[in-house]
């Protein structure tokens, strides 16, 4: 099995970061990767907790998670989504979660 461990310089702009991630996943899949791992904070690099809270998503929904699912499905790879801010039961906190998506 071929693994691709991707690196990228993330910013506070989620859409721009997802565009870069999409291109890197495409390239990895074209080179034969079956498992692709994105880095920690690939989708968002904020300065503080309030920044992370602003882009945090409920588990199972949101633009970051939807983009990862689409990338895995479109490229037919297993995709490990680094860490991303996921909202939990406490309203003023997010957890750093790593999610894995399959090709289906």
Short mmCIF file of C-alpha atoms in Angstrom, two decimals:
data_model
loop_
_atom_site.label_atom_id
_atom_site.label_comp_id
_atom_site.label_asym_id
_atom_site.label_seq_id
_atom_site.Cartn_x
_atom_site.Cartn_y
_atom_site.Cartn_z
CA UNK A 1 0.00 0.00 0.00
CA UNK A 2 1.31 3.42 -0.92
CA UNK A 3 0.96 6.19 1.70
CA UNK A 4 1.23 9.93 1.09
CA UNK A 5 2.01 12.19 4.06
CA UNK A 6 1.20 15.70 2.87
CA UNK A 7 2.63 18.99 4.10
CA UNK A 8 1.16 22.41 3.59
CA UNK A 9 1.34 25.90 5.07
CA UNK A 10 -2.15 26.62 6.36
CA UNK A 11 -3.65 30.04 7.03
CA UNK A 12 -6.81 31.33 8.68
CA UNK A 13 -8.66 31.00 5.34
CA UNK A 14 -10.54 27.69 5.33
CA UNK A 15 -11.61 27.84 1.64
CA UNK A 16 -8.04 28.55 0.47
CA UNK A 17 -6.65 25.77 2.67
CA UNK A 18 -9.21 23.31 1.31
CA UNK A 19 -8.26 24.25 -2.27
CA UNK A 20 -4.60 23.46 -1.52
CA UNK A 21 -5.54 20.22 0.25
CA UNK A 22 -7.73 19.18 -2.70
CA UNK A 23 -4.84 19.70 -5.13
CA UNK A 24 -2.37 17.80 -2.93
CA UNK A 25 -4.78 14.89 -2.51
CA UNK A 26 -5.33 14.81 -6.27
CA UNK A 27 -1.59 14.66 -6.89
CA UNK A 28 -1.06 11.95 -4.26
CA UNK A 29 -3.83 9.82 -5.76
CA UNK A 30 -2.39 10.24 -9.25
CA UNK A 31 0.93 8.96 -7.90
CA UNK A 32 -0.77 5.85 -6.59
CA UNK A 33 -1.40 6.66 -2.93
CA UNK A 34 -4.12 4.58 -1.30
CA UNK A 35 -3.88 6.28 2.11
CA UNK A 36 -3.38 10.05 2.21
CA UNK A 37 -2.66 11.93 5.45
CA UNK A 38 -3.14 15.68 5.77
CA UNK A 39 -1.16 17.57 8.45
CA UNK A 40 -2.34 18.91 11.76
CA UNK A 41 -4.45 22.08 11.37
CA UNK A 42 -4.54 21.63 7.58
CA UNK A 43 -7.88 23.42 7.22
CA UNK A 44 -7.36 26.28 9.64
CA UNK A 45 -4.45 27.89 11.45
CA UNK A 46 -5.92 30.48 13.78
CA UNK A 47 -4.30 32.54 16.48
CA UNK A 48 -6.50 31.67 19.43
CA UNK A 49 -9.38 29.67 20.82
CA UNK A 50 -11.97 32.21 19.64
CA UNK A 51 -10.69 31.79 16.06
CA UNK A 52 -11.01 28.01 16.28
CA UNK A 53 -14.49 28.30 17.76
CA UNK A 54 -15.59 30.48 14.84
CA UNK A 55 -14.77 27.75 12.28
CA UNK A 56 -15.54 24.72 14.47
CA UNK A 57 -18.02 22.23 13.04
CA UNK A 58 -20.43 19.80 14.66
CA UNK A 59 -19.17 16.27 14.17
CA UNK A 60 -20.48 14.83 10.91
CA UNK A 61 -21.31 18.09 9.14
CA UNK A 62 -19.75 21.27 7.88
CA UNK A 63 -17.66 22.47 4.95
CA UNK A 64 -14.36 20.95 6.12
CA UNK A 65 -15.83 17.50 6.72
CA UNK A 66 -17.88 17.61 3.52
CA UNK A 67 -14.77 18.56 1.53
CA UNK A 68 -12.77 15.68 3.01
CA UNK A 69 -15.51 13.17 2.27
CA UNK A 70 -15.72 14.44 -1.32
CA UNK A 71 -11.93 14.28 -1.80
CA UNK A 72 -11.79 10.68 -0.55
CA UNK A 73 -14.75 9.65 -2.70
CA UNK A 74 -13.59 11.44 -5.87
CA UNK A 75 -9.99 10.21 -5.64
CA UNK A 76 -10.88 6.73 -4.32
CA UNK A 77 -8.47 7.00 -1.37
CA UNK A 78 -8.52 6.68 2.38
CA UNK A 79 -8.04 10.21 3.71
CA UNK A 80 -6.86 11.11 7.22
CA UNK A 81 -7.90 14.67 7.95
CA UNK A 82 -5.07 15.85 10.19
CA UNK A 83 -6.74 17.76 12.98
CA UNK A 84 -9.67 20.10 12.67
CA UNK A 85 -11.85 21.98 15.19
CA UNK A 86 -14.93 19.95 16.13
CA UNK A 87 -17.60 21.40 18.40
CA UNK A 88 -18.46 19.36 21.46
CA UNK A 89 -21.01 19.57 24.23
CA UNK A 90 -19.42 22.66 25.81
CA UNK A 91 -20.53 25.74 23.85
CA UNK A 92 -17.24 27.67 24.16
CA UNK A 93 -14.83 24.88 23.32
CA UNK A 94 -13.74 22.85 20.33
CA UNK A 95 -11.76 19.63 20.23
CA UNK A 96 -8.89 18.93 17.86
CA UNK A 97 -10.19 15.89 16.01
CA UNK A 98 -8.60 13.66 13.40
CA UNK A 99 -11.14 12.03 11.11
CA UNK A 100 -10.65 9.23 8.59
CA UNK A 101 -12.68 9.02 5.37
CA UNK A 102 -12.92 6.03 3.08
CA UNK A 103 -13.37 5.96 -0.67
CA UNK A 104 -17.05 5.14 -0.25
#
